[in-house]
């Protein structure tokens, strides 16, 4: 049994049965589970990483994409239920931050638990984020949007077959986030952290502050040098900031779960 592939929806790069915390990660529009591995491995061993694998890409290429937030959240929460046996946190980048927020709300609706923290990157809060119509435009406009954010290599977009394959699920992701309307729910009962790049065209300081309305706790905001995909060049500082906000210490050996007094 492959314990790193947890059904169609979840990927676990390293199994850590004694980890005291699970960090569930949600990629950006067009992103995949592998995009988080470079910085996830920098976190201490007391964290077990679980990443959502959206359909239509990587090892789910044959699966039809999901373009409805409600369907996506329902299926992800169903998949997460067996992993809620210990404290957990949710991290989402760009579109993934909205997915993480809605997953937290759905977990509360089902009475399944509260994350110790919601960590969001690269997007204003769901109730304040700008809504576009890129998913309705032609392939050139969609490719131009990817180029603007800088997360897709130009040689990939220049290859006709790769371009067609990628734009198929990217368009679905854009349809999902551009037709999504956030739930009118009460603020979350967990702290929220926001990370953003100083040159990100989608999320600046004011956008980051809009997350204050999603939590009953004080908001933590951390800027990084970089653009929308600051996660790549700033992987080590990002890991440090996540560890800090989760109450972990990168300087000392891992503690096992459950922790002892």
CSV table of C-alpha atoms in Angstrom, one decimal:
chain,number,residue,atom,x,y,z
A,1,UNK,CA,0.0,0.0,0.0
A,2,UNK,CA,1.4,3.4,-1.0
A,3,UNK,CA,1.0,5.6,2.1
A,4,UNK,CA,2.1,8.7,0.3
A,5,UNK,CA,-0.9,8.7,-2.0
A,6,UNK,CA,-4.0,9.0,0.2
A,7,UNK,CA,-6.7,8.4,-2.4
A,8,UNK,CA,-7.2,10.7,-5.4
A,9,UNK,CA,-7.2,14.0,-3.4
A,10,UNK,CA,-4.2,13.9,-1.0
A,11,UNK,CA,-0.4,13.5,-1.3
A,12,UNK,CA,1.9,12.9,1.6
A,13,UNK,CA,5.6,13.1,0.6
A,14,UNK,CA,6.9,11.7,3.9
A,15,UNK,CA,4.9,9.6,6.4
A,16,UNK,CA,5.7,10.8,9.9
A,17,UNK,CA,3.5,8.9,12.4
A,18,UNK,CA,4.9,10.7,15.4
A,19,UNK,CA,4.4,14.2,14.0
A,20,UNK,CA,2.4,16.4,16.3
A,21,UNK,CA,0.9,18.6,13.6
A,22,UNK,CA,-0.3,18.1,10.1
A,23,UNK,CA,0.0,20.9,7.6
A,24,UNK,CA,-2.5,20.6,4.7
A,25,UNK,CA,-1.5,22.6,1.7
A,26,UNK,CA,-3.7,23.9,-1.2
A,27,UNK,CA,-2.0,25.0,-4.5
A,28,UNK,CA,-2.6,28.0,-6.7
A,29,UNK,CA,-4.7,28.0,-9.8
A,30,UNK,CA,-2.9,25.7,-12.3
A,31,UNK,CA,-0.7,24.4,-9.5
A,32,UNK,CA,-0.1,20.9,-8.3
A,33,UNK,CA,1.0,19.0,-5.2
A,34,UNK,CA,4.7,19.0,-6.2
A,35,UNK,CA,4.9,22.8,-6.2
A,36,UNK,CA,5.1,22.8,-2.4
A,37,UNK,CA,7.9,20.3,-1.8
A,38,UNK,CA,10.9,22.6,-2.1
A,39,UNK,CA,9.9,24.5,1.1
A,40,UNK,CA,7.9,21.9,2.9
A,41,UNK,CA,11.1,19.9,3.4
A,42,UNK,CA,12.6,22.8,5.3
A,43,UNK,CA,10.0,22.5,8.1
A,44,UNK,CA,10.8,20.4,11.2
A,45,UNK,CA,10.1,16.7,11.4
A,46,UNK,CA,7.3,17.3,13.8
A,47,UNK,CA,5.2,18.5,10.9
A,48,UNK,CA,3.6,16.0,8.5
A,49,UNK,CA,2.8,17.6,5.1
A,50,UNK,CA,-0.3,16.7,3.2
A,51,UNK,CA,-1.0,18.4,-0.1
A,52,UNK,CA,-4.2,18.5,-2.0
A,53,UNK,CA,-3.8,17.3,-5.6
A,54,UNK,CA,-6.5,18.9,-7.8
A,55,UNK,CA,-7.7,16.7,-10.7
A,56,UNK,CA,-6.5,17.2,-14.3
A,57,UNK,CA,-2.7,17.5,-13.6
A,58,UNK,CA,0.4,15.4,-12.7
A,59,UNK,CA,-0.7,12.0,-11.6
A,60,UNK,CA,-4.4,13.0,-11.9
A,61,UNK,CA,-4.1,14.1,-15.5
A,62,UNK,CA,-6.8,11.7,-16.7
A,63,UNK,CA,-9.3,13.0,-14.1
A,64,UNK,CA,-11.7,15.6,-15.3
A,65,UNK,CA,-11.0,19.0,-13.6
A,66,UNK,CA,-13.4,20.4,-11.0
A,67,UNK,CA,-14.6,23.9,-11.7
A,68,UNK,CA,-17.0,24.4,-8.7
A,69,UNK,CA,-15.7,25.5,-5.2
A,70,UNK,CA,-18.6,23.7,-3.5
A,71,UNK,CA,-17.7,20.3,-5.1
A,72,UNK,CA,-14.0,20.8,-4.6
A,73,UNK,CA,-14.4,21.6,-0.9
A,74,UNK,CA,-16.9,18.8,-0.3
A,75,UNK,CA,-14.5,16.2,-1.8
A,76,UNK,CA,-11.4,17.5,0.0
A,77,UNK,CA,-13.1,17.5,3.4
A,78,UNK,CA,-14.4,14.0,2.8
A,79,UNK,CA,-10.8,12.9,2.0
A,80,UNK,CA,-9.4,14.8,5.1
A,81,UNK,CA,-11.6,13.2,7.7
A,82,UNK,CA,-9.3,10.2,8.4
A,83,UNK,CA,-6.4,12.6,9.0
A,84,UNK,CA,-8.0,14.7,11.7
A,85,UNK,CA,-6.7,12.6,14.5
A,86,UNK,CA,-4.2,15.3,15.6
A,87,UNK,CA,-3.8,19.1,15.4
A,88,UNK,CA,-3.8,20.4,11.9
A,89,UNK,CA,-3.2,23.7,10.0
A,90,UNK,CA,-4.3,24.8,6.6
A,91,UNK,CA,-2.0,26.7,4.1
A,92,UNK,CA,-3.2,28.0,0.7
A,93,UNK,CA,-1.5,30.0,-2.0
A,94,UNK,CA,-3.5,32.3,-4.2
A,95,UNK,CA,-6.6,30.4,-5.2
A,96,UNK,CA,-5.6,27.8,-2.6
A,97,UNK,CA,-6.1,30.4,0.1
A,98,UNK,CA,-9.8,30.6,-0.7
A,99,UNK,CA,-10.0,26.8,-0.9
A,100,UNK,CA,-8.3,26.6,2.5
A,101,UNK,CA,-10.7,29.1,4.0
A,102,UNK,CA,-13.8,27.3,2.7
A,103,UNK,CA,-12.4,24.0,3.9
A,104,UNK,CA,-12.1,25.5,7.4
A,105,UNK,CA,-15.7,26.7,7.2
A,106,UNK,CA,-16.9,23.3,6.0
A,107,UNK,CA,-15.0,21.5,8.8
A,108,UNK,CA,-16.8,23.7,11.3
A,109,UNK,CA,-20.2,23.1,9.6
A,110,UNK,CA,-19.7,19.4,9.9
A,111,UNK,CA,-18.3,19.6,13.5
A,112,UNK,CA,-15.0,18.0,12.5
A,113,UNK,CA,-12.6,20.4,14.2
A,114,UNK,CA,-10.9,23.7,14.0
A,115,UNK,CA,-7.4,24.2,12.5
A,116,UNK,CA,-4.8,25.6,14.8
A,117,UNK,CA,-4.1,28.2,12.2
A,118,UNK,CA,-5.1,29.2,8.7
A,119,UNK,CA,-2.2,30.4,6.6
A,120,UNK,CA,-2.9,32.3,3.4
A,121,UNK,CA,-0.6,33.6,0.7
A,122,UNK,CA,-0.8,35.8,-2.4
A,123,UNK,CA,-4.5,36.8,-2.4
A,124,UNK,CA,-6.9,39.1,-0.6
A,125,UNK,CA,-9.5,37.5,1.6
A,126,UNK,CA,-12.4,35.7,-0.1
A,127,UNK,CA,-14.8,38.6,0.6
A,128,UNK,CA,-12.5,41.2,-0.9
A,129,UNK,CA,-10.6,39.5,-3.7
A,130,UNK,CA,-11.1,40.9,-7.2
A,131,UNK,CA,-13.2,38.8,-9.5
A,132,UNK,CA,-12.1,38.6,-13.2
A,133,UNK,CA,-13.3,36.8,-16.3
A,134,UNK,CA,-10.1,35.3,-17.6
A,135,UNK,CA,-11.8,31.9,-17.9
A,136,UNK,CA,-14.1,33.3,-20.6
A,137,UNK,CA,-11.3,34.7,-22.8
A,138,UNK,CA,-9.2,32.9,-25.5
A,139,UNK,CA,-6.1,30.9,-25.0
A,140,UNK,CA,-3.8,33.8,-25.7
A,141,UNK,CA,-5.3,35.9,-22.9
A,142,UNK,CA,-5.1,33.0,-20.5
A,143,UNK,CA,-1.4,32.3,-21.4
A,144,UNK,CA,-0.7,36.0,-21.0
A,145,UNK,CA,-2.2,35.9,-17.5
A,146,UNK,CA,0.1,33.0,-16.6
A,147,UNK,CA,3.1,34.9,-18.0
A,148,UNK,CA,2.1,38.1,-16.0
A,149,UNK,CA,2.4,36.2,-12.8
A,150,UNK,CA,5.6,34.4,-13.8
A,151,UNK,CA,4.8,31.0,-12.4
A,152,UNK,CA,4.9,29.1,-15.7
A,153,UNK,CA,8.2,28.7,-17.7
A,154,UNK,CA,8.0,30.4,-21.1
A,155,UNK,CA,9.3,27.2,-22.9
A,156,UNK,CA,6.3,25.4,-21.6
A,157,UNK,CA,3.9,27.9,-23.0
A,158,UNK,CA,5.8,27.9,-26.3
A,159,UNK,CA,5.3,24.1,-26.8
A,160,UNK,CA,1.9,23.7,-28.5
A,161,UNK,CA,1.1,20.3,-26.9
A,162,UNK,CA,2.2,21.3,-23.4
A,163,UNK,CA,0.4,24.6,-23.7
A,164,UNK,CA,-2.9,23.0,-24.7
A,165,UNK,CA,-2.7,20.5,-21.8
A,166,UNK,CA,-1.9,23.1,-19.2
A,167,UNK,CA,-4.4,25.7,-20.4
A,168,UNK,CA,-7.2,23.1,-20.2
A,169,UNK,CA,-6.9,22.6,-16.4
A,170,UNK,CA,-5.8,26.2,-15.8
A,171,UNK,CA,-9.0,27.5,-17.4
A,172,UNK,CA,-11.0,25.2,-15.2
A,173,UNK,CA,-9.2,26.5,-12.1
A,174,UNK,CA,-9.9,30.1,-13.2
A,175,UNK,CA,-13.5,29.3,-13.8
A,176,UNK,CA,-13.7,27.9,-10.3
A,177,UNK,CA,-12.2,30.9,-8.5
A,178,UNK,CA,-13.9,33.5,-10.8
A,179,UNK,CA,-17.4,32.1,-10.3
A,180,UNK,CA,-16.8,31.4,-6.6
A,181,UNK,CA,-18.8,33.4,-4.1
A,182,UNK,CA,-17.6,33.1,-0.5
A,183,UNK,CA,-19.8,31.7,2.2
A,184,UNK,CA,-21.3,34.4,4.5
A,185,UNK,CA,-20.1,32.7,7.6
A,186,UNK,CA,-18.9,33.9,11.0
A,187,UNK,CA,-15.2,34.6,11.5
A,188,UNK,CA,-13.1,31.5,12.1
A,189,UNK,CA,-12.2,30.5,15.7
A,190,UNK,CA,-8.5,30.1,14.8
A,191,UNK,CA,-5.7,32.6,14.1
A,192,UNK,CA,-4.9,33.6,10.5
A,193,UNK,CA,-1.5,34.4,9.0
A,194,UNK,CA,-1.0,36.1,5.6
A,195,UNK,CA,2.1,36.1,3.5
A,196,UNK,CA,2.6,38.2,0.4
A,197,UNK,CA,5.3,39.3,-2.1
A,198,UNK,CA,6.3,42.9,-2.2
A,199,UNK,CA,5.9,43.0,-6.0
A,200,UNK,CA,2.8,40.8,-6.3
A,201,UNK,CA,0.3,42.4,-8.7
A,202,UNK,CA,-2.5,40.5,-7.0
A,203,UNK,CA,-1.9,40.9,-3.3
A,204,UNK,CA,-0.3,44.0,-1.6
A,205,UNK,CA,-0.4,45.1,2.1
A,206,UNK,CA,-4.0,46.4,2.0
A,207,UNK,CA,-5.1,43.1,0.4
A,208,UNK,CA,-3.3,41.1,3.1
A,209,UNK,CA,-5.0,43.1,5.8
A,210,UNK,CA,-8.5,42.2,4.5
A,211,UNK,CA,-8.0,38.8,6.1
A,212,UNK,CA,-8.6,40.4,9.5
A,213,UNK,CA,-12.3,40.0,9.0
A,214,UNK,CA,-12.0,36.2,8.7
A,215,UNK,CA,-10.8,35.5,12.3
A,216,UNK,CA,-11.7,36.4,15.8
A,217,UNK,CA,-8.0,36.6,16.6
A,218,UNK,CA,-5.3,39.2,15.8
A,219,UNK,CA,-4.1,38.9,12.2
A,220,UNK,CA,-0.4,38.1,11.5
A,221,UNK,CA,1.0,39.6,8.2
A,222,UNK,CA,4.4,38.9,6.8
A,223,UNK,CA,5.8,40.5,3.6
A,224,UNK,CA,8.5,38.9,1.5
A,225,UNK,CA,10.7,40.2,-1.3
A,226,UNK,CA,9.3,38.9,-4.6
A,227,UNK,CA,6.3,38.6,-6.8
A,228,UNK,CA,3.3,36.4,-6.8
A,229,UNK,CA,5.4,33.3,-6.6
A,230,UNK,CA,7.7,34.5,-3.9
A,231,UNK,CA,7.4,31.0,-2.4
A,232,UNK,CA,10.1,29.8,-4.8
A,233,UNK,CA,13.0,32.2,-4.1
A,234,UNK,CA,12.0,32.8,-0.5
A,235,UNK,CA,11.5,29.2,0.5
A,236,UNK,CA,13.7,29.2,3.5
A,237,UNK,CA,12.4,32.5,5.0
A,238,UNK,CA,8.8,31.2,4.3
A,239,UNK,CA,9.5,28.0,6.2
A,240,UNK,CA,10.8,30.0,9.1
A,241,UNK,CA,7.7,32.3,9.1
A,242,UNK,CA,5.4,29.3,9.0
A,243,UNK,CA,7.2,27.5,11.8
A,244,UNK,CA,7.1,30.7,13.8
A,245,UNK,CA,3.4,31.2,13.4
A,246,UNK,CA,2.7,27.5,14.2
A,247,UNK,CA,4.8,27.8,17.4
A,248,UNK,CA,7.6,25.5,16.1
A,249,UNK,CA,11.3,26.0,16.4
A,250,UNK,CA,13.6,25.2,13.5
A,251,UNK,CA,16.7,25.4,15.7
A,252,UNK,CA,15.9,22.5,17.9
A,253,UNK,CA,15.2,18.8,17.3
A,254,UNK,CA,11.6,17.7,16.7
A,255,UNK,CA,9.3,16.9,19.5
A,256,UNK,CA,7.0,13.8,19.0
A,257,UNK,CA,3.3,13.9,19.1
A,258,UNK,CA,1.6,14.0,21.5
A,259,UNK,CA,4.0,16.3,23.2
A,260,UNK,CA,4.9,15.7,26.8
A,261,UNK,CA,4.9,18.4,29.5
